[in-house]
XYZ file of C-alpha atoms in Angstrom:
229
model
C -15.285 -38.409 34.480
C -15.420 -34.884 34.661
C -12.309 -34.092 32.996
C -12.211 -37.174 30.604
C -15.760 -35.697 29.533
C -14.575 -32.338 29.319
C -11.080 -33.599 27.035
C -13.547 -36.177 25.102
C -15.592 -32.997 24.109
C -12.405 -30.745 23.129
C -11.625 -33.198 21.350
C -13.696 -33.359 19.128
C -13.655 -32.028 15.754
C -15.311 -29.519 14.925
C -19.455 -29.632 13.808
C -19.172 -28.894 9.970
C -20.422 -25.361 8.538
C -23.846 -25.284 6.252
C -22.424 -24.792 2.686
C -23.718 -21.715 2.299
C -25.859 -21.595 -1.073
C -24.447 -20.234 -5.221
C -26.246 -16.911 -4.820
C -24.692 -16.341 -0.926
C -21.159 -16.642 -1.387
C -21.355 -14.613 -5.322
C -23.270 -11.262 -3.257
C -21.626 -11.813 -0.071
C -17.990 -10.635 -1.462
C -19.313 -7.012 0.032
C -18.959 -8.096 3.128
C -15.454 -9.014 2.738
C -12.738 -7.276 4.125
C -10.518 -7.577 2.002
C -12.514 -7.201 -1.370
C -13.280 -3.704 -0.257
C -8.987 -2.903 0.620
C -7.829 -5.295 -2.496
C -10.153 -2.638 -4.324
C -8.883 0.769 -2.644
C -5.225 -0.603 -3.994
C -6.261 -0.533 -6.928
C -7.151 2.686 -6.841
C -4.444 3.491 -4.712
C -1.520 1.593 -7.342
C -1.987 4.225 -9.879
C -0.298 7.249 -7.442
C 1.559 4.512 -6.394
C 3.006 3.555 -10.117
C 4.039 7.004 -10.802
C 5.718 6.940 -7.504
C 8.137 4.197 -8.412
C 8.536 4.527 -12.335
C 10.204 8.055 -11.770
C 12.512 6.124 -8.516
C 13.369 3.913 -10.242
C 14.015 5.223 -13.511
C 15.639 8.598 -12.651
C 17.352 6.519 -9.955
C 18.796 4.506 -13.308
C 19.341 7.135 -15.051
C 21.348 9.303 -12.572
C 23.507 6.780 -11.528
C 24.751 6.150 -15.142
C 25.718 9.524 -15.697
C 27.295 10.854 -12.269
C 29.304 6.876 -12.548
C 32.638 8.882 -14.685
C 32.463 11.176 -11.372
C 33.481 10.404 -7.870
C 30.219 10.898 -6.406
C 28.624 8.522 -8.996
C 29.135 5.192 -6.383
C 28.228 6.853 -3.638
C 25.405 7.515 -5.184
C 24.315 4.822 -6.742
C 24.737 3.000 -3.631
C 22.326 4.909 -1.537
C 19.867 4.509 -4.486
C 19.852 0.913 -3.859
C 19.318 1.490 -0.818
C 16.348 3.372 -0.397
C 14.795 0.906 -3.846
C 15.537 -1.970 -0.640
C 13.354 0.531 1.409
C 10.823 1.285 -0.849
C 10.194 -2.500 -1.385
C 9.763 -3.025 2.795
C 7.040 -0.469 2.963
C 5.626 -1.640 -0.407
C 5.104 -5.879 1.050
C 3.876 -4.177 4.071
C 1.724 -2.427 2.141
C 0.344 -5.003 0.019
C 0.109 -7.479 2.908
C -1.896 -5.252 5.011
C -3.742 -5.033 1.186
C -4.252 -8.624 1.055
C -3.724 -10.429 3.513
C -0.847 -12.602 1.715
C 1.848 -12.831 4.026
C 5.120 -11.344 2.489
C 9.103 -12.292 3.447
C 10.325 -10.999 6.423
C 14.195 -9.763 6.925
C 15.612 -12.460 9.839
C 16.332 -10.299 12.486
C 19.354 -11.700 13.274
C 22.291 -9.849 10.863
C 24.013 -12.714 11.153
C 27.957 -12.544 12.275
C 29.462 -8.588 12.393
C 30.191 -7.673 8.418
C 32.460 -5.002 7.220
C 30.689 -2.156 5.692
C 31.937 -3.712 1.899
C 31.108 -7.547 1.906
C 27.573 -5.401 3.319
C 27.683 -3.767 -0.452
C 28.729 -6.647 -2.378
C 26.086 -8.590 -0.596
C 23.927 -6.505 -1.780
C 24.305 -6.509 -4.913
C 24.349 -9.424 -4.943
C 21.175 -10.280 -4.504
C 19.165 -11.542 -6.793
C 16.448 -9.600 -5.166
C 17.494 -5.902 -5.047
C 17.071 -6.388 -9.372
C 13.873 -7.993 -8.835
C 13.181 -4.973 -6.984
C 14.314 -2.999 -9.216
C 11.852 -4.978 -12.190
C 8.604 -4.749 -10.561
C 9.411 -1.057 -9.865
C 8.755 -0.026 -13.781
C 6.422 -2.942 -13.875
C 4.037 -1.258 -11.503
C 3.643 2.176 -13.985
C 1.314 -0.100 -16.493
C 0.523 -2.382 -13.781
C -1.118 0.614 -12.105
C -2.383 2.461 -14.999
C -4.071 -1.604 -15.866
C -5.666 -1.379 -12.084
C -7.025 1.829 -11.943
C -8.699 2.649 -15.348
C -10.238 -1.084 -14.291
C -11.949 0.271 -10.888
C -12.742 3.486 -11.968
C -14.454 2.033 -15.121
C -15.852 -0.222 -12.402
C -17.672 1.865 -10.562
C -18.374 3.983 -12.254
C -20.348 3.077 -15.385
C -21.860 0.345 -12.041
C -23.048 3.446 -9.949
C -24.496 4.723 -13.336
C -26.549 2.294 -13.997
C -27.122 1.670 -10.208
C -28.701 5.292 -9.710
C -29.282 6.120 -12.981
C -32.778 4.323 -14.021
C -33.908 5.376 -9.822
C -34.059 8.891 -10.380
C -35.319 8.425 -13.844
C -37.350 6.282 -11.703
C -37.824 9.133 -9.358
C -38.924 11.746 -11.687
C -41.618 9.628 -13.248
C -43.352 8.707 -10.649
C -43.321 12.867 -10.328
C -40.832 13.195 -7.390
C -38.992 15.979 -7.299
C -35.986 15.898 -7.803
C -33.011 18.093 -5.361
C -31.920 21.411 -7.547
C -28.720 19.501 -9.379
C -29.936 16.654 -10.169
C -30.517 15.791 -13.430
C -31.212 12.352 -15.563
C -30.263 12.140 -18.858
C -33.285 11.962 -21.551
C -30.680 11.325 -24.356
C -29.501 8.474 -22.655
C -32.879 6.459 -20.456
C -34.588 7.362 -23.530
C -36.820 3.905 -25.133
C -35.408 0.728 -23.651
C -34.782 1.912 -19.757
C -38.045 4.365 -20.312
C -39.876 2.089 -18.394
C -39.894 1.049 -14.949
C -39.204 -2.888 -15.636
C -36.598 -1.484 -18.318
C -35.329 0.948 -15.676
C -35.128 -2.492 -13.322
C -33.744 -4.431 -15.342
C -30.648 -2.051 -15.939
C -30.286 -1.178 -12.481
C -29.677 -4.545 -11.308
C -27.523 -5.052 -14.146
C -25.798 -2.016 -11.951
C -25.567 -4.658 -8.404
C -23.483 -7.585 -11.499
C -21.166 -5.678 -12.124
C -20.665 -3.954 -9.033
C -20.302 -7.926 -7.793
C -17.891 -9.211 -10.567
C -15.883 -6.001 -9.803
C -15.735 -6.761 -6.418
C -14.971 -10.682 -7.559
C -12.373 -8.822 -10.546
C -10.933 -6.875 -6.938
C -10.290 -9.200 -4.608
C -8.397 -11.605 -7.035
C -6.999 -8.976 -9.003
C -5.171 -8.009 -5.467
C -4.561 -11.908 -4.851
C -2.801 -12.324 -7.729
C -0.226 -8.875 -7.222
C 0.817 -10.548 -3.362
C 1.934 -13.524 -5.771
C 3.795 -11.754 -7.894
C 5.307 -8.650 -4.840
C 6.259 -12.135 -3.182
C 8.321 -13.093 -5.874
C 9.974 -10.099 -6.783
C 10.060 -8.475 -3.175
């Protein structure tokens, strides 16, 4: 009977969690680790995009220029091999940042094959060329991600910090040296305490929307990378 009681409890369906309110789900994005890592990936994508684009363009250009020489083929094969290694590293980075599982190479390489057969298989693999396209595309994506992240963060933080500093000045608090409010910006409409609070609330909403957008961009980019890498 004790065993049956334990099995019955173990086999019982888990209690359904109480659904969170829409407001809690909206602002709960700040507790989502994937949103923060996706935002960091957006900031990092400018550097990685420039590197991937430069590596791809220089590699293709030198491979085409050296094609008439004896070292052209070894250089091209080395470039393709390094490109596949970079693609593997990019996949692991995206997997760590977004949580989306990237395609992994088979553990067992299969039956022994000659060096020429492995090269032909690498060149016939469609992912070799989609990886090249991904490297070129990452420059435009990296610039777009970086601009969205930096503009959203700078505007949102300014809308939150500016009213707080201006409110402190209005109540007579002395600001630390080196911190000044811009009266030309925070004049007129935002000089009233209610207006300052309204601007600060808008800043919080903008930062919250940015976090949601960062998580969505991270998931979308992970799917793109999963299809190309």
